[in-house]
Amino acid sequence: VGLPLPSTEVAILDNNDEPLPIGESGEIAVRGPQVMVGYWQQPAATANIMFGEGWMRTGDVGRMNERGFIFIEDRLKDLIIVSGFNVYPAEIEDVVVSHSGVVEAAAIGVPDEDSGEAVKLFVVGNDPELTEQEVIKFCRKRLTSYKIPRQVEFRDELPKTYVGKILKRSLRDANNAQPVI
């Protein structure tokens, strides 16, 4: 997304609100004169995102490079936690859409007895011969084992907002899966 605006500080934080080293991914926090001071008459909601001396947690997962450029990688609420490991859906989706038979994909976390959550993948394809096994095999060659989808569901289309963003909340709701965070 580029460099922060003038008078704006950006930090990439771990789960304890501690700054992470350059290049590591964590939650993006911001502070500056244009950052809100909280939600109107909602102290509990404000306490969830505001901390320290005017810092606001954005809910975005990102990283910063050595030149100060910010890269947004995912949304924290979309994070899938498999056996304690953070799985960013965007990484899985990027891999899957590189398959010639896939038009678009969305990954969500679903409850799993063994690992807490498992990756479920929704795929819109352009190849009627494409199978769940082929998609999983494709992922095995390109992803770490805990990131490989356990389930693949093919759809004619994915639910979207008016501007074309995939509604993962709708996919989670249809699968009775709630984000961990």
mmCIF file of C-alpha atoms in Angstrom:
data_model
loop_
_atom_site.group_PDB
_atom_site.id
_atom_site.type_symbol
_atom_site.label_atom_id
_atom_site.label_comp_id
_atom_site.label_asym_id
_atom_site.label_seq_id
_atom_site.Cartn_x
_atom_site.Cartn_y
_atom_site.Cartn_z
ATOM 1 C CA VAL A 1 0.000 0.000 0.000
ATOM 2 C CA GLY A 2 3.040 2.232 0.104
ATOM 3 C CA LEU A 3 4.524 4.559 2.681
ATOM 4 C CA PRO A 4 2.623 5.946 5.689
ATOM 5 C CA LEU A 5 1.175 9.434 5.416
ATOM 6 C CA PRO A 6 3.187 12.265 6.994
ATOM 7 C CA SER A 7 2.796 12.424 10.811
ATOM 8 C CA THR A 8 1.590 8.815 10.823
ATOM 9 C CA GLU A 9 3.412 6.061 12.646
ATOM 10 C CA VAL A 10 2.957 2.422 11.642
ATOM 11 C CA ALA A 11 4.045 -0.626 13.622
ATOM 12 C CA ILE A 12 3.829 -4.326 12.821
ATOM 13 C CA LEU A 13 2.965 -6.141 16.051
ATOM 14 C CA ASP A 14 2.918 -9.657 17.442
ATOM 15 C CA ASN A 15 0.048 -11.040 19.558
ATOM 16 C CA ASN A 16 1.408 -9.195 22.623
ATOM 17 C CA ASP A 17 1.484 -5.778 20.902
ATOM 18 C CA GLU A 18 5.283 -5.979 20.656
ATOM 19 C CA PRO A 19 6.955 -4.681 17.468
ATOM 20 C CA LEU A 20 8.176 -7.317 15.032
ATOM 21 C CA PRO A 21 11.413 -7.103 13.015
ATOM 22 C CA ILE A 22 11.391 -5.669 9.490
ATOM 23 C CA GLY A 23 9.948 -8.153 7.011
ATOM 24 C CA GLU A 24 7.959 -10.213 9.526
ATOM 25 C CA SER A 25 4.163 -10.352 9.304
ATOM 26 C CA GLY A 26 1.893 -9.262 12.122
ATOM 27 C CA GLU A 27 -0.999 -6.956 12.883
ATOM 28 C CA ILE A 28 -0.682 -3.435 11.550
ATOM 29 C CA ALA A 29 -1.141 -0.682 14.135
ATOM 30 C CA VAL A 30 -1.255 3.043 13.404
ATOM 31 C CA ARG A 31 -0.930 6.280 15.352
ATOM 32 C CA GLY A 32 -1.303 9.834 14.157
ATOM 33 C CA PRO A 33 -3.476 12.943 14.169
ATOM 34 C CA GLN A 34 -5.999 11.428 11.724
ATOM 35 C CA VAL A 35 -6.469 8.188 13.696
ATOM 36 C CA MET A 36 -9.710 7.987 15.651
ATOM 37 C CA VAL A 37 -9.663 7.993 19.443
ATOM 38 C CA GLY A 38 -12.371 5.327 19.719
ATOM 39 C CA TYR A 39 -15.889 4.280 18.883
ATOM 40 C CA TRP A 40 -18.651 6.685 19.882
ATOM 41 C CA GLN A 41 -20.163 5.564 23.214
ATOM 42 C CA GLN A 42 -18.685 2.043 22.886
ATOM 43 C CA PRO A 43 -15.903 1.743 25.470
ATOM 44 C CA ALA A 44 -15.612 -2.067 25.193
ATOM 45 C CA ALA A 45 -15.185 -1.928 21.393
ATOM 46 C CA THR A 46 -12.706 0.932 21.803
ATOM 47 C CA ALA A 47 -10.680 -1.049 24.348
ATOM 48 C CA ASN A 48 -10.379 -3.901 21.810
ATOM 49 C CA ILE A 49 -8.621 -1.783 19.206
ATOM 50 C CA MET A 50 -6.986 1.142 21.036
ATOM 51 C CA PHE A 51 -3.905 0.735 23.227
ATOM 52 C CA GLY A 52 -0.914 2.629 24.548
ATOM 53 C CA GLU A 53 -0.534 6.267 23.646
ATOM 54 C CA GLY A 54 -3.056 6.552 20.794
ATOM 55 C CA TRP A 55 -2.218 3.348 18.899
ATOM 56 C CA MET A 56 -5.018 1.650 16.956
ATOM 57 C CA ARG A 57 -5.003 -2.000 15.871
ATOM 58 C CA THR A 58 -6.268 -2.120 12.268
ATOM 59 C CA GLY A 59 -7.163 -5.801 12.062
ATOM 60 C CA ASP A 60 -4.967 -6.066 8.968
ATOM 61 C CA VAL A 61 -2.053 -8.478 8.745
ATOM 62 C CA GLY A 62 0.956 -7.030 7.003
ATOM 63 C CA ARG A 63 4.673 -6.429 6.943
ATOM 64 C CA MET A 64 7.034 -3.508 6.437
ATOM 65 C CA ASN A 65 10.187 -3.577 4.337
ATOM 66 C CA GLU A 66 13.492 -1.883 5.100
ATOM 67 C CA ARG A 67 12.418 1.244 3.147
ATOM 68 C CA GLY A 68 9.232 1.648 5.246
ATOM 69 C CA PHE A 69 6.787 0.401 2.619
ATOM 70 C CA ILE A 70 3.729 -1.358 4.063
ATOM 71 C CA PHE A 71 2.334 -4.551 2.506
ATOM 72 C CA ILE A 72 -1.138 -5.754 3.538
ATOM 73 C CA GLU A 73 -1.342 -9.532 3.339
ATOM 74 C CA ASP A 74 -4.673 -10.460 4.896
ATOM 75 C CA ARG A 75 -7.305 -9.662 7.508
ATOM 76 C CA LEU A 76 -6.757 -10.905 11.052
ATOM 77 C CA LYS A 77 -10.370 -12.065 11.333
ATOM 78 C CA ASP A 78 -9.786 -14.337 8.299
ATOM 79 C CA LEU A 79 -6.713 -15.939 9.875
ATOM 80 C CA ILE A 80 -6.929 -19.735 10.160
ATOM 81 C CA ILE A 81 -5.105 -21.374 13.075
ATOM 82 C CA VAL A 82 -4.108 -24.970 12.318
ATOM 83 C CA SER A 83 -2.429 -26.791 15.227
ATOM 84 C CA GLY A 84 -1.209 -23.447 16.554
ATOM 85 C CA PHE A 85 0.196 -22.284 13.200
ATOM 86 C CA ASN A 86 -1.092 -19.110 11.533
ATOM 87 C CA VAL A 87 -2.436 -19.740 8.040
ATOM 88 C CA TYR A 88 -3.182 -16.704 5.904
ATOM 89 C CA PRO A 89 -6.006 -17.464 3.446
ATOM 90 C CA ALA A 90 -4.569 -15.089 0.825
ATOM 91 C CA GLU A 91 -1.455 -17.266 0.504
ATOM 92 C CA ILE A 92 -3.531 -20.369 -0.205
ATOM 93 C CA GLU A 93 -5.832 -18.497 -2.575
ATOM 94 C CA ASP A 94 -2.884 -17.077 -4.535
ATOM 95 C CA VAL A 95 -1.481 -20.573 -5.021
ATOM 96 C CA VAL A 96 -4.804 -22.101 -6.036
ATOM 97 C CA VAL A 97 -5.721 -19.411 -8.582
ATOM 98 C CA SER A 98 -2.375 -20.026 -10.302
ATOM 99 C CA HIS A 99 -3.852 -23.376 -11.434
ATOM 100 C CA SER A 100 -5.084 -23.062 -15.020
ATOM 101 C CA GLY A 101 -8.422 -24.690 -14.131
ATOM 102 C CA VAL A 102 -9.270 -22.224 -11.355
ATOM 103 C CA VAL A 103 -10.909 -18.838 -11.878
ATOM 104 C CA GLU A 104 -11.170 -17.782 -8.217
ATOM 105 C CA ALA A 105 -10.871 -19.281 -4.757
ATOM 106 C CA ALA A 106 -11.569 -18.493 -1.122
ATOM 107 C CA ALA A 107 -10.150 -20.241 1.942
ATOM 108 C CA ILE A 108 -11.756 -20.306 5.379
ATOM 109 C CA GLY A 109 -11.113 -22.124 8.632
ATOM 110 C CA VAL A 110 -13.525 -24.852 9.695
ATOM 111 C CA PRO A 111 -13.594 -26.666 13.043
ATOM 112 C CA ASP A 112 -11.361 -29.746 13.207
ATOM 113 C CA GLU A 113 -11.106 -32.174 16.138
ATOM 114 C CA ASP A 114 -7.395 -32.839 15.632
ATOM 115 C CA SER A 115 -5.999 -29.428 14.738
ATOM 116 C CA GLY A 116 -8.558 -26.943 16.078
ATOM 117 C CA GLU A 117 -9.188 -25.603 12.598
ATOM 118 C CA ALA A 118 -8.595 -26.929 9.095
ATOM 119 C CA VAL A 119 -8.522 -25.173 5.746
ATOM 120 C CA LYS A 120 -11.624 -25.430 3.584
ATOM 121 C CA LEU A 121 -11.326 -24.124 0.066
ATOM 122 C CA PHE A 122 -14.107 -22.861 -2.198
ATOM 123 C CA VAL A 123 -13.254 -22.950 -5.895
ATOM 124 C CA VAL A 124 -14.831 -21.528 -9.011
ATOM 125 C CA GLY A 125 -13.305 -23.373 -11.927
ATOM 126 C CA ASN A 126 -13.257 -23.163 -15.682
ATOM 127 C CA ASP A 127 -12.470 -26.864 -16.162
ATOM 128 C CA PRO A 128 -15.377 -29.237 -15.467
ATOM 129 C CA GLU A 129 -12.874 -32.114 -15.144
ATOM 130 C CA LEU A 130 -11.040 -30.477 -12.217
ATOM 131 C CA THR A 131 -11.397 -32.573 -9.034
ATOM 132 C CA GLU A 132 -10.911 -32.032 -5.332
ATOM 133 C CA GLN A 133 -7.990 -34.481 -5.403
ATOM 134 C CA GLU A 134 -6.276 -32.568 -8.217
ATOM 135 C CA VAL A 135 -6.588 -29.254 -6.335
ATOM 136 C CA ILE A 136 -5.180 -30.829 -3.148
ATOM 137 C CA LYS A 137 -2.331 -32.451 -5.103
ATOM 138 C CA PHE A 138 -1.570 -29.057 -6.691
ATOM 139 C CA CYS A 139 -1.461 -27.489 -3.210
ATOM 140 C CA ARG A 140 0.785 -30.244 -1.796
ATOM 141 C CA LYS A 141 3.490 -29.271 -4.292
ATOM 142 C CA ARG A 142 3.343 -25.589 -3.344
ATOM 143 C CA LEU A 143 2.294 -25.258 0.302
ATOM 144 C CA THR A 144 3.480 -26.435 3.703
ATOM 145 C CA SER A 145 1.497 -29.448 4.900
ATOM 146 C CA TYR A 146 -0.611 -27.633 7.520
ATOM 147 C CA LYS A 147 -1.766 -25.131 4.858
ATOM 148 C CA ILE A 148 -3.124 -27.766 2.488
ATOM 149 C CA PRO A 149 -6.939 -27.702 2.268
ATOM 150 C CA ARG A 150 -8.697 -30.654 3.883
ATOM 151 C CA GLN A 151 -11.872 -29.916 1.938
ATOM 152 C CA VAL A 152 -12.513 -28.423 -1.480
ATOM 153 C CA GLU A 153 -15.976 -27.312 -2.504
ATOM 154 C CA PHE A 154 -16.680 -26.321 -6.097
ATOM 155 C CA ARG A 155 -19.186 -23.557 -6.755
ATOM 156 C CA ASP A 156 -20.521 -21.764 -9.791
ATOM 157 C CA GLU A 157 -19.790 -18.456 -8.063
ATOM 158 C CA LEU A 158 -18.663 -17.063 -4.720
ATOM 159 C CA PRO A 159 -20.727 -14.564 -2.695
ATOM 160 C CA LYS A 160 -19.473 -11.022 -3.223
ATOM 161 C CA THR A 161 -20.027 -7.439 -2.150
ATOM 162 C CA TYR A 162 -21.237 -4.836 -4.643
ATOM 163 C CA VAL A 163 -17.596 -3.973 -5.383
ATOM 164 C CA GLY A 164 -16.640 -7.596 -6.062
ATOM 165 C CA LYS A 165 -14.924 -8.556 -2.802
ATOM 166 C CA ILE A 166 -15.540 -12.170 -1.748
ATOM 167 C CA LEU A 167 -17.757 -12.399 1.348
ATOM 168 C CA LYS A 168 -15.918 -14.920 3.493
ATOM 169 C CA ARG A 169 -18.357 -14.252 6.306
ATOM 170 C CA SER A 170 -21.110 -15.743 4.137
ATOM 171 C CA LEU A 171 -18.962 -18.798 3.429
ATOM 172 C CA ARG A 172 -18.210 -19.227 7.151
ATOM 173 C CA ASP A 173 -21.861 -18.765 8.094
ATOM 174 C CA ALA A 174 -22.941 -21.378 5.541
ATOM 175 C CA ASN A 175 -20.421 -23.788 7.100
ATOM 176 C CA ASN A 176 -21.099 -22.848 10.726
ATOM 177 C CA ALA A 177 -17.456 -21.849 11.017
ATOM 178 C CA GLN A 178 -16.543 -18.805 13.058
ATOM 179 C CA PRO A 179 -13.198 -16.994 12.994
ATOM 180 C CA VAL A 180 -11.035 -17.810 16.016
ATOM 181 C CA ILE A 181 -10.152 -14.158 16.602
#
